[in-house]
Each structure stands twice: as C-alpha cells, then as structure tokens.
Short mmCIF file of C-alpha atoms and ligand atoms in Angstrom, two decimals:
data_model
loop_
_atom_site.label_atom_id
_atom_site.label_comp_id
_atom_site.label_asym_id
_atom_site.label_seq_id
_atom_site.Cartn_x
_atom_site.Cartn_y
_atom_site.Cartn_z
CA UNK A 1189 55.87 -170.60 27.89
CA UNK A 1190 57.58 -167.52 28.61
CA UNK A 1191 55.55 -164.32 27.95
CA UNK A 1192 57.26 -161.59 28.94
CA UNK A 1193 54.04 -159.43 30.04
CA UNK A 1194 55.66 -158.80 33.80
CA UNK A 1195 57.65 -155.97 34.32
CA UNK A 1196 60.35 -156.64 36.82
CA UNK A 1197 60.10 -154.14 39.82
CA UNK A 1198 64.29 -152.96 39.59
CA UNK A 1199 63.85 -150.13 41.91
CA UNK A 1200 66.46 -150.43 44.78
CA UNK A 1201 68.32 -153.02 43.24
CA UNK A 1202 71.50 -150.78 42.75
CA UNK A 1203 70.31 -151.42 38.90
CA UNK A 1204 72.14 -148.67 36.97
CA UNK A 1205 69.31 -148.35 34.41
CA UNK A 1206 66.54 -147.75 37.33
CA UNK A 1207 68.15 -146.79 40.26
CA UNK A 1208 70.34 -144.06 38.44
CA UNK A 1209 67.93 -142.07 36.47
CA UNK A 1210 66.84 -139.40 38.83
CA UNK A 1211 70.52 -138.78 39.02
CA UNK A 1212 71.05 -138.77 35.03
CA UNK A 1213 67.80 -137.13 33.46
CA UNK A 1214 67.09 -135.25 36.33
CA UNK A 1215 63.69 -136.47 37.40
CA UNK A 1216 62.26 -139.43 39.24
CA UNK A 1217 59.55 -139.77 36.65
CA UNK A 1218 61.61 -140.41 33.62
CA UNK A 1219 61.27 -143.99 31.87
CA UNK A 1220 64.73 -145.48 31.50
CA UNK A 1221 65.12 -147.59 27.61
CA UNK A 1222 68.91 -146.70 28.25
CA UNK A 1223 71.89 -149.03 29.26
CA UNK A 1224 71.61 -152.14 27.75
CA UNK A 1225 70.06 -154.70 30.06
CA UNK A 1226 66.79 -156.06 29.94
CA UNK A 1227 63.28 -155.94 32.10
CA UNK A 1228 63.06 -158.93 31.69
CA UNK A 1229 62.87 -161.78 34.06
CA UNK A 1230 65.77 -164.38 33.58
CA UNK A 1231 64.90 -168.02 32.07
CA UNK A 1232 63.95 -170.27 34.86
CA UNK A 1233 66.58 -172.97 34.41
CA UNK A 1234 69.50 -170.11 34.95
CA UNK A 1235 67.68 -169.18 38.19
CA UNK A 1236 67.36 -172.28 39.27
CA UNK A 1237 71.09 -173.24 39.02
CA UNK A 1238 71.42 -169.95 40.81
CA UNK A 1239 69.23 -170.94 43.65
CA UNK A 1240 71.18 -174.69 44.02
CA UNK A 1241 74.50 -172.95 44.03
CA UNK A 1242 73.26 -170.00 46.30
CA UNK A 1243 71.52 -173.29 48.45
CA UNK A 1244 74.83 -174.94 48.63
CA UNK A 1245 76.33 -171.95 50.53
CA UNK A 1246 79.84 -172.22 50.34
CA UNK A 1247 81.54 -169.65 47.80
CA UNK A 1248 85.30 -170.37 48.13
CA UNK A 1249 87.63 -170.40 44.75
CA UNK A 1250 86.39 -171.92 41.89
CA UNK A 1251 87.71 -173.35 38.70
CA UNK A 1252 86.63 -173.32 34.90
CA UNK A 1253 86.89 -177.04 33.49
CA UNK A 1254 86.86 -178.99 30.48
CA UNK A 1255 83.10 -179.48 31.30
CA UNK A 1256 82.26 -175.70 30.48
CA UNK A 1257 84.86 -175.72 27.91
CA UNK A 1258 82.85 -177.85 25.93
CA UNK A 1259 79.39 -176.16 26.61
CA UNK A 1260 80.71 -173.09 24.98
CA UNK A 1261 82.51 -174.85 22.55
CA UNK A 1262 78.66 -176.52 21.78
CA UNK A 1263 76.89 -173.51 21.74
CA UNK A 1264 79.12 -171.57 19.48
CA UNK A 1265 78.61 -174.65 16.96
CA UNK A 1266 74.82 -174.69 17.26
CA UNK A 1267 74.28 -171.09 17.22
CA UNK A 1268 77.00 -169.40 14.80
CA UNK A 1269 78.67 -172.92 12.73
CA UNK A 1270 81.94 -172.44 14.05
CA UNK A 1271 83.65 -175.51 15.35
CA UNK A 1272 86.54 -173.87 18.09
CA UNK A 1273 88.84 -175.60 19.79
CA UNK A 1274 87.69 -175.55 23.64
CA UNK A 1275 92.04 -174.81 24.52
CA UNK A 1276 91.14 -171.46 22.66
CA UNK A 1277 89.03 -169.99 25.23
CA UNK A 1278 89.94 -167.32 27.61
CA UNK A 1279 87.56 -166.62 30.49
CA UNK A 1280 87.28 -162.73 31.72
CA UNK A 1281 85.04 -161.30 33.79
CA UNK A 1282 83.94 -159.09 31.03
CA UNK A 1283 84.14 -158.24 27.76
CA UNK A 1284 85.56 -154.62 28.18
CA UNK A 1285 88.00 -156.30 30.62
CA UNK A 1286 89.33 -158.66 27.66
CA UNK A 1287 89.55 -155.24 25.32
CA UNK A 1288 91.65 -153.10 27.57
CA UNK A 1289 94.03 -156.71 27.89
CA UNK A 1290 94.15 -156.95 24.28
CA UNK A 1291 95.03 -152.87 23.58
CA UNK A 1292 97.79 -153.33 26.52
CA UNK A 1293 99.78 -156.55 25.02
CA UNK A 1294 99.01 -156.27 21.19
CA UNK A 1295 99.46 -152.56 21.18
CA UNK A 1296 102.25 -150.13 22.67
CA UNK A 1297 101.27 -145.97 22.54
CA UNK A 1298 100.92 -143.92 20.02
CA UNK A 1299 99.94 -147.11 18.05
CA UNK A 1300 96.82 -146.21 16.12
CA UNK A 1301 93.30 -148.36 16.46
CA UNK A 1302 90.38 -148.20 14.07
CA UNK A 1303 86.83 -148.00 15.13
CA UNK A 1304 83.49 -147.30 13.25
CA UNK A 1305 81.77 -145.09 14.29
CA UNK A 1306 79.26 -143.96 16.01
CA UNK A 1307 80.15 -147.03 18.36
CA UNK A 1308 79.49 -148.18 21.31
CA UNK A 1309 81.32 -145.32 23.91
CA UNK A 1310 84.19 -147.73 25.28
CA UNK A 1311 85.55 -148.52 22.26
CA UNK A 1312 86.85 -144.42 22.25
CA UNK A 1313 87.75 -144.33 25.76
CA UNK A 1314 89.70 -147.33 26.27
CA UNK A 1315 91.87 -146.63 22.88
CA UNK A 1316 92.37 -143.16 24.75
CA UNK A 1317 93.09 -144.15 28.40
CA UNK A 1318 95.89 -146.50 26.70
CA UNK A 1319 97.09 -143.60 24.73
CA UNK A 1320 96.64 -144.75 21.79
CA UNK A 1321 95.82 -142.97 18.98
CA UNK A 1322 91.75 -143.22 17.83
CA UNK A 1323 91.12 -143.68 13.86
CA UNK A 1324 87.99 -143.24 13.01
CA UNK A 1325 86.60 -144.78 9.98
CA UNK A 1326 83.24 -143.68 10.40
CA UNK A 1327 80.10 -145.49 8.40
CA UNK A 1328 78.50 -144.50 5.58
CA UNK A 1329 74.81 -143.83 6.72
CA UNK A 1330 72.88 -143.78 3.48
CA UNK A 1331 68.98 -144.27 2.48
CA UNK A 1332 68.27 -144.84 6.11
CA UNK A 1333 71.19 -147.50 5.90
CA UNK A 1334 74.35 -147.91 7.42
CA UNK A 1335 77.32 -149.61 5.38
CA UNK A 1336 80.99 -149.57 5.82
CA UNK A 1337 83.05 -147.38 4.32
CA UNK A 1338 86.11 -149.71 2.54
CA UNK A 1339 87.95 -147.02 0.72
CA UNK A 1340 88.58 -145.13 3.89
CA UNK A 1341 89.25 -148.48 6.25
CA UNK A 1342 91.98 -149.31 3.84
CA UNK A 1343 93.86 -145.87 4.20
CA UNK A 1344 93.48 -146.70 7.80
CA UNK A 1345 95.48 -149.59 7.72
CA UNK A 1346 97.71 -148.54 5.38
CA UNK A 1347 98.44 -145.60 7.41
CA UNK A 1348 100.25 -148.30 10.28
CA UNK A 1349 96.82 -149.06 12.20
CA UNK A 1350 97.36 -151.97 14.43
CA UNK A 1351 94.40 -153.00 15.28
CA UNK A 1352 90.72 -152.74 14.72
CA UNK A 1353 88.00 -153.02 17.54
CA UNK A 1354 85.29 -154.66 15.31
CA UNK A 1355 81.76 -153.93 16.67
CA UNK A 1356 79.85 -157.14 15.30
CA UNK A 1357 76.78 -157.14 15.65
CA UNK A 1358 76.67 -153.28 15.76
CA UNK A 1359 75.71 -151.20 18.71
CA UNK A 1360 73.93 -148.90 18.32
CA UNK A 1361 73.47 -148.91 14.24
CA UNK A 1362 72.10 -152.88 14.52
CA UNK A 1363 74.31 -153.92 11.43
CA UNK A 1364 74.71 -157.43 11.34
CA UNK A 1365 77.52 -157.47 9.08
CA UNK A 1366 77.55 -159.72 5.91
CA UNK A 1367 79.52 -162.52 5.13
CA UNK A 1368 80.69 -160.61 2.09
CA UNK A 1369 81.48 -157.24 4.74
CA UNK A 1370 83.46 -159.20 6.78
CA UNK A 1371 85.72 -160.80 4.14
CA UNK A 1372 86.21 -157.87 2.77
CA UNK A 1373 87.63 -156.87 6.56
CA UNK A 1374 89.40 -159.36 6.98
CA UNK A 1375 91.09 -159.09 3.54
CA UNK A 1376 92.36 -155.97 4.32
CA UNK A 1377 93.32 -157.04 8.07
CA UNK A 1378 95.42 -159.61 6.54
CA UNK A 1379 97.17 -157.12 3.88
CA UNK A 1380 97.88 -154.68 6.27
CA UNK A 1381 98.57 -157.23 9.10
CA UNK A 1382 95.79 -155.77 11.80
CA UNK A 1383 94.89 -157.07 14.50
CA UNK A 1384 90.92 -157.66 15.16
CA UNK A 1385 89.36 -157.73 18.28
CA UNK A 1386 86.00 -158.01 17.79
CA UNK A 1387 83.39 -157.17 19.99
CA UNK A 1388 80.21 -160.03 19.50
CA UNK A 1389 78.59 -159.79 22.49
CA UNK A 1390 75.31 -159.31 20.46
CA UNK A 1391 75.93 -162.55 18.82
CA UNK A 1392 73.15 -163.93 19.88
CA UNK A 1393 70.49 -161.61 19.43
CA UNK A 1394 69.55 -161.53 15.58
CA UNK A 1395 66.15 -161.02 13.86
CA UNK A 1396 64.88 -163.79 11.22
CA UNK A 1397 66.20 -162.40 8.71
CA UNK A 1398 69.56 -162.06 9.26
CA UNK A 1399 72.53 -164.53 10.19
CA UNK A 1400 75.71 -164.00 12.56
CA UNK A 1401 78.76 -164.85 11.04
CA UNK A 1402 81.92 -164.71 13.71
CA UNK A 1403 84.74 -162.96 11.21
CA UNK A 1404 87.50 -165.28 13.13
CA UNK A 1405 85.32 -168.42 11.50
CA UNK A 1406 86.07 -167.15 7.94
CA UNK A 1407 89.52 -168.65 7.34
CA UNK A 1408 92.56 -170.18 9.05
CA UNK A 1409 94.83 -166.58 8.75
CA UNK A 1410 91.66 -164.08 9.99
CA UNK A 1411 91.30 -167.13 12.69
CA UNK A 1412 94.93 -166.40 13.76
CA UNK A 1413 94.79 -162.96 13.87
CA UNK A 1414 91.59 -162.29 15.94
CA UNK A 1415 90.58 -162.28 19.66
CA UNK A 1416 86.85 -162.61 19.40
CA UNK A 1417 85.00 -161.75 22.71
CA UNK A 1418 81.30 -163.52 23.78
CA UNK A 1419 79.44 -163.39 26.24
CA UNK A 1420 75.92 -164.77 27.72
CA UNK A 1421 75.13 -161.85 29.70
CA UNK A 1422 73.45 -159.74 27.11
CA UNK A 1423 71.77 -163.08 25.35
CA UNK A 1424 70.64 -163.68 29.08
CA UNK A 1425 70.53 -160.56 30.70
CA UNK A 1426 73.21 -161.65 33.54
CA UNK A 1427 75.85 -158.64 33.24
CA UNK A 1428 75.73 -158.00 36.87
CA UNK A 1429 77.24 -161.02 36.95
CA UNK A 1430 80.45 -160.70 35.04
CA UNK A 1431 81.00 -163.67 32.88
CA UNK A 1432 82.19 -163.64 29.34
CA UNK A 1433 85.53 -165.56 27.76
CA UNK A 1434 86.99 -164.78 24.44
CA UNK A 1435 88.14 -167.38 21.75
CA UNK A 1436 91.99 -166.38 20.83
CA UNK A 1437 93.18 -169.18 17.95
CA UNK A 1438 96.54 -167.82 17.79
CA UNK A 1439 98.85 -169.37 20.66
CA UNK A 1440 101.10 -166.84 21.18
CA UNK A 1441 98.34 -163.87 20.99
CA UNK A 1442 96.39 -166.10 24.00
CA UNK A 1443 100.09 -166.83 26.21
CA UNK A 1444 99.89 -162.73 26.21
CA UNK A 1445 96.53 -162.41 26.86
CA UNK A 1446 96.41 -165.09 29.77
CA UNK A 1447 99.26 -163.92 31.36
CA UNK A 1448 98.32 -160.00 30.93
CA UNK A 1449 95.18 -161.20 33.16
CA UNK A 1450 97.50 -162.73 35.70
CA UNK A 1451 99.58 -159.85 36.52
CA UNK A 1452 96.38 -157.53 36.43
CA UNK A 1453 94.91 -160.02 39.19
CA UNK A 1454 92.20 -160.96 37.46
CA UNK A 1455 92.24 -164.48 37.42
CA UNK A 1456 89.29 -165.62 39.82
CA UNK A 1457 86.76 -166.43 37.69
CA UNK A 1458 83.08 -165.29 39.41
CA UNK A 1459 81.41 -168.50 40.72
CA UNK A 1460 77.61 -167.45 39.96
CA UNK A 1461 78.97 -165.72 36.39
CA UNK A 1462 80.31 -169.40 35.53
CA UNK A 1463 76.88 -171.13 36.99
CA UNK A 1464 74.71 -169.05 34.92
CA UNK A 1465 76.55 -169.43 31.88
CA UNK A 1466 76.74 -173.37 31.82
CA UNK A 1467 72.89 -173.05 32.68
CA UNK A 1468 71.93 -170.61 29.85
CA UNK A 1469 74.26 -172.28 27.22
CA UNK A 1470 72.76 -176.07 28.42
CA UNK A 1471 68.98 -174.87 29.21
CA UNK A 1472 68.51 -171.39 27.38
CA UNK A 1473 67.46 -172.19 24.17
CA UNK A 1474 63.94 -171.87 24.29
CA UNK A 1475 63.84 -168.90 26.45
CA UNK A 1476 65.81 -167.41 23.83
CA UNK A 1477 63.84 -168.32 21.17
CA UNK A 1478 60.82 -166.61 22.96
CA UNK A 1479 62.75 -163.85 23.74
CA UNK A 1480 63.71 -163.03 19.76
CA UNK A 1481 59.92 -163.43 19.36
CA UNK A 1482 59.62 -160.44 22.00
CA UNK A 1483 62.22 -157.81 20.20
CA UNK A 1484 60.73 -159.17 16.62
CA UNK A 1485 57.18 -157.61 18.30
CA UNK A 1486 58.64 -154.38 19.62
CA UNK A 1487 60.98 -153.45 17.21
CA UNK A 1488 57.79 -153.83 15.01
CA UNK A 1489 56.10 -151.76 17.14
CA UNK A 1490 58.53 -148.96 17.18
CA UNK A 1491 59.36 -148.78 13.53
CA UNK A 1492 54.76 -148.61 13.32
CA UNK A 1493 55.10 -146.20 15.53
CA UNK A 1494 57.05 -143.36 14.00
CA UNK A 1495 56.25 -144.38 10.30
CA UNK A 1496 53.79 -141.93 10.10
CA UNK A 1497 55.89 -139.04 12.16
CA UNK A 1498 58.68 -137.64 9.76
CA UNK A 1499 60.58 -136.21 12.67
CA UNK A 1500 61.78 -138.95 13.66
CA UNK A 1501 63.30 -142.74 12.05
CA UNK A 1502 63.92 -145.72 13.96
CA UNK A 1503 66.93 -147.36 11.91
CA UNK A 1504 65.96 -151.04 11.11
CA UNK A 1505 67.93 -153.04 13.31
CA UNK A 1506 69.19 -156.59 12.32
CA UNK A 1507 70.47 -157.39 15.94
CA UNK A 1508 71.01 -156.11 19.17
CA UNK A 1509 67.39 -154.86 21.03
CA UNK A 1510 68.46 -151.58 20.59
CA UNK A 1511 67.14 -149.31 18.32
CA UNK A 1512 68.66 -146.15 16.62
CA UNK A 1513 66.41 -143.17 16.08
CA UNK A 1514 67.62 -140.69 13.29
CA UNK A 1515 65.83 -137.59 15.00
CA UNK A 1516 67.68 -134.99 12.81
CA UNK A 1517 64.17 -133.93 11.67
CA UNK A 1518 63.34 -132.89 14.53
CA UNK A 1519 65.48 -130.04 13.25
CA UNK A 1520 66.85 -129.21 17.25
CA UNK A 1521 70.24 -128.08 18.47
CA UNK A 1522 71.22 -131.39 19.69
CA UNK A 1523 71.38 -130.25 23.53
CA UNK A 1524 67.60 -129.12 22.79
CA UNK A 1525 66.89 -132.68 21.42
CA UNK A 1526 68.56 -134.76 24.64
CA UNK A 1527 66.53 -132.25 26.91
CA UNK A 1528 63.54 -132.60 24.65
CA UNK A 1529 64.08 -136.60 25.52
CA UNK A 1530 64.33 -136.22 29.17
CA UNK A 1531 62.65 -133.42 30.45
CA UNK A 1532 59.37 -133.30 27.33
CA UNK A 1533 59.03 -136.63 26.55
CA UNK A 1534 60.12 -137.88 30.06
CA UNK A 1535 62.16 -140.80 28.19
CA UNK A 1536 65.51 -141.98 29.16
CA UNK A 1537 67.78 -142.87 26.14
CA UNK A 1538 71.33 -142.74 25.79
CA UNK A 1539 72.63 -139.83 24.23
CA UNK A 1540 73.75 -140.27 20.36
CA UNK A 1541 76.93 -138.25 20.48
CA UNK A 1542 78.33 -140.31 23.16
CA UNK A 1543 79.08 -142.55 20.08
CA UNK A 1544 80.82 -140.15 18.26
CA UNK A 1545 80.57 -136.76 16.46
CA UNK A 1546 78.20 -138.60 13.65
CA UNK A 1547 75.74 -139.47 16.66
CA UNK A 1548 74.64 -135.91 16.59
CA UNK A 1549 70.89 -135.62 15.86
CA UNK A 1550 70.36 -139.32 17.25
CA UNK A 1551 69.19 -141.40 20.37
CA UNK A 1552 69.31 -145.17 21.33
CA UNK A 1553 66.60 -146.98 22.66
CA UNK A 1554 66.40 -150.13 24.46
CA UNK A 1555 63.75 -152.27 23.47
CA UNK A 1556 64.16 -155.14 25.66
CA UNK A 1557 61.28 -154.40 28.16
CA UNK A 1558 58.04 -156.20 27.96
CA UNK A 1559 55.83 -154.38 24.89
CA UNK A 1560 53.24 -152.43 26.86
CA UNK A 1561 56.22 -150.77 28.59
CA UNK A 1562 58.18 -149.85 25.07
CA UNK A 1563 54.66 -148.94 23.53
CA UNK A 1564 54.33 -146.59 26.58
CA UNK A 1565 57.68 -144.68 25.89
CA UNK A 1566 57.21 -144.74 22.16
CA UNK A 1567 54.02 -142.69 23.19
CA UNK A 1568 55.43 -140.55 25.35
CA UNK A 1569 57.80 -139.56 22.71
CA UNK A 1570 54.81 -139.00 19.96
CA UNK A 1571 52.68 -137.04 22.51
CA UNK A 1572 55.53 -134.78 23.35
CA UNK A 1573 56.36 -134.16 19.39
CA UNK A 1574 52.56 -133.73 19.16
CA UNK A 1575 53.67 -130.79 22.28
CA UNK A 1576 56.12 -129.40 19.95
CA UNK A 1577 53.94 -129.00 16.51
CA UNK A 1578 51.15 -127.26 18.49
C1 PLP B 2709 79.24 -153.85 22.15
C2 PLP B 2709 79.36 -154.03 23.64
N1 PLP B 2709 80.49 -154.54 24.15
C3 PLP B 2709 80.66 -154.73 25.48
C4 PLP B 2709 79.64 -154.43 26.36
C5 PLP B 2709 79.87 -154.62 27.82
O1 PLP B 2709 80.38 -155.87 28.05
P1 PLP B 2709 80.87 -156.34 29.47
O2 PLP B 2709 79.83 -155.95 30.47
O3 PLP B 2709 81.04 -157.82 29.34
O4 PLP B 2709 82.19 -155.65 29.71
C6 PLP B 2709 78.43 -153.90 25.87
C7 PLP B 2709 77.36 -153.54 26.79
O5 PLP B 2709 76.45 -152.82 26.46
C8 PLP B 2709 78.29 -153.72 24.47
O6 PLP B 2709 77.17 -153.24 23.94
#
C-alpha cells in the first residue's frame, strides 16, 4: 500500500519546480506548489522496469511495436471506453511537441485558432510563435463555476477559425467537460469544419464524481477531425522523461503529422519514456487508484481550508491536482497579490495571468505533494492573510 506520507528530497535534481525557485520567487525559503509535477515517489513497478532497463546497460535506438500499441490501445479502453485502433497512434516525445506539429501542417499564418481561456500558457504562445492569429473565447466564470461560453465559440468559427486547441480536462479551471459540452463542441467543429486538437493529458486524473469522456470517441466525423494527445507522464509523474503519443483517426491528418515529425528530426522515440509507459499502463493501476485517494484528501483539505476565509476561493476542481484560487477578494493590485504569494506567504504558485487577461486576481496551486506538505502551504497562506487583516 502506497501512502504517500514521504516527501521526496528534489533538491539538486535539476527539478524545475525545486531547483528553480530561488531563481523565480526570489528566495530560497519559498515552498514551490507550482509546475505541474508531483512529490511524489513513482509506483514501484515503473521503477523497477526502469532499474532492469538501466541494468541492461545498452541504450542504442529503439523501436515502438505492436506490443505497446496494444497496451495503450488497452488502457484507453479500460480507463476512458474508447476502443482505438492501435495504427492510429502517433508517438512524440511530448505533448506540446505534437501541438506545435499539428499548428504547422493543419494550419498556414494568419489562420486563426481558438482557445479558452485562462489556459494553460502554451496554448497562447505556440499559436503566436506560428503566427497565427489567437481567438480567444474566454469561459464564463459564474457562481464560483466555470462553463463554456457557446454563443461566442460559434462566432469564432464562423469567423474562419481553423482550429481549436481543446484543453480537456482543464488546466487550471479543473473542468472536466460534459458529455453534453463536448457534443455541443464538436457540433459546431463539424459545422464550421475545425479542426480539434485536444489537449487530455489530465485524462487520467478525475475525482469520483466526475467521468472523462475523449471528444474524438463521440462519433465517427468528430473522430476524423481530431488529433487527441495523451500522455502517462502527468498520470505517473514521468515528464522528465518525454513520452506521450497522440491518437489521429483521420489517415491523411496522421501521413502529415508523421511525416512533419520526420523532417523536424524527431523520430527517436526515448527508450526509458517508452519503458515507463508500458510499465505504468500494464502495472499502474493501483498506484493510481491510491494516488486519486491522495488529491480526493487534499483538495478536501484546501477547499476546508479557506471556507471560512472570504478572501480567498479554491475553485472545485473535477480533475487535474491543481487547484484554482479566486483571490480577487483579497482586493490587491494583482502585482501586490503575486508578491503577497511569494515574498508574505512564502508560497510558490504559478501566476494567474500567465493564463490570460481573465487570470487576473488568481493563482494555481499544485496539490500533488503528500498532505502534511499542502496543509503546510495552505497555512502559510492563512497566517500571512491573518498578517494582512492585523
Ligand atoms: C494541459 C497541458 N498540456 C501539456 C502539458 C505538457 O506536456 P508535455 O510535457 O508532454 O509537452 C502540460 C503540463 O503541465 C499541461 O498541463
């Protein structure tokens, strides 16, 4: 049984979220909940493959097969219902990698792309260092709610948009988007003839209560005109090693695709990133399991946290282990309420306007850390708003 009490000592790992704080929030003291990885040990049977791979000591080129075909083919059926055929897949080292492909060969510039914002920040900057144009169809946030806003998606696409980067599950809002949400998308994808790329590298990481639906799964003609991107290094916590594949239906979308990888040289696919993921989709399921039990427990705790503090609301997520905090309350400039983060609370989160201009007044944190380490920033934050009142 995996308990997840252990905090992992990252310091001097080159880990981004530990070893790049001083440099970020300005202080050596400052507890990261920022870029989204976890402190959390890895489940035993990935490490294990790991260690009989690393054992074996040879790293030359490598292949994908039929063999790992299959596992992800499996996995998607067991976790999410949909039934893909395994000649669909296209391996990348990463998801962003298999979003800038898609922009390149599906789009030209000037060609305008929808997001929703506030998204996840490389959804705006690879539309932009494409040149494409950015439309915004930002999302209704509502009662402590966030839902999409239809009317304004479909002037979107009927202004000539030609393709949508869907963000599904949501980061950083923690939508999981509803069956009927997503046929309603893809409705209006099909009128309008958009393209969707979505983004479901949180696929895996839903509370109870809610249920991942992959929009491609829907029907036959959103099936041919989406390139959905996975990946098991956010379900478990392997991004440093760069594995994730997308599942493109449509034949000719997946030629362009395959071959826009080949003459970008990225066609090696990363030994270890393949080893892990045949592991984790083969072994992982329990650890997983224990794991949703973990962010069930601190997103709990966060949410009990602030209920009694009116300056600031933790969003209720339905995925993702990151949280949204609504800290427009807090009534600051929102420079003031990033350096009220960092320097008074000592907390690292990412900044909310990174996601877009309707991130103003809001912060993410990262929950996936073991729960004496997310009550311990949740209390740094109350003591410092404590600071503030007095
Ligand atoms: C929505 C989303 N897409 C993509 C990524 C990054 O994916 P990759 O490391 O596979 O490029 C992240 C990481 O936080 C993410 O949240």
């Amino acid at each position: 049984m995996q308990t997840f009490e252990q905090l992992p000592n990252r310091k001097q790992t080159r880990s981004v979220k530990w070893d790049m704080t001083e440099k970020l929030f300005g202080s050596k003291d400052v507890q990261p909940m920022w870029v989204a990885d976890m402190d959390l040990e890895i489940a035993k049977p990935i490490k294990e493959a790991l260690i009989n791979r690393v054992d074996h000591g040879v790293f030359g080129y490598t292949f994908t097969d039929q063999q790992l075909n299959l596992t992800i083919a499996e996995w998607l059926y067991q976790r999410h219902g949909w039934k893909i055929n395994p000649d669909w897949i296209v391996y990348s080292p990463g998801v962003l990698t298999t979003i800038h492909m898609a922009v390149i060969t599906q789009t030209v510039p000037d060609d305008k792309i929808v997001i929703q914002t506030p998204v996840y920040p490389p959804f705006h900057s690879i539309v932009k260092s494409h040149q494409r144009q950015l439309i915004e169809n930002p999302l209704i946030y509502q009662d402590g709610k966030y839902k999409i806003d239809f009317e304004d998606l479909e002037q979107s696409f009927a202004s000539g948009a030609k393709a949508m980067i869907l963000c599904s599950p949501h980061n950083p809002v923690g939508r999981v988007w509803s069956k009927d949400e997503l046929l309603q998308i893809s409705q209006l994808a099909e009128k309008y003839n958009v393209l969707i790329i979505s983004d479901e590298i949180h696929a895996d990481l839903i509370y109870k209560e809610s249920t991942h639906i992959p929009i491609s799964s829907l029907n036959e003609q959103i099936n041919d005109q989406t390139i959905t991107c996975f990946s098991p290094t956010k379900t478990f916590n392997l991004a440093g090693l760069q594995v994730s594949y997308a599942i493109i239906p449509n034949e000719s979308l997946r030629l362009k695709i395959n071959n826009a990888f080949k003459q970008y040289g990225i066609s090696e696919p990363n030994t270890l990133g393949f080893t892990a993921l045949e592991a984790a989709y083969q072994h992982g399921t329990k650890w997983l399991e224990q794991l949703i039990q973990l962010l069930h427990q601190n997103r709990e705790l966060v949410e009990r946290s602030f209920r009694n503090r009116s300056e600031i609301t933790p969003i209720h997520a339905q995925g993702t282990y990151l949280i949204w905090l609504d800290c427009t309350e807090m009534k600051l400039e929102h420079e003031a309420l990033v350096s009220f983060m960092a320097k008074e609370a000592k907390i690292g989160l990412n900044d909310g306007i990174s996601f877009g201009a309707n991130g103003k007044g809001f912060m993410r944190m990262n929950i996936a850390s073991p729960t004496s380490y997310v009550e311990a920033g949740v209390q740094k934050i109350i003591a410092a708003l404590d600071r503030l009142a007095n």
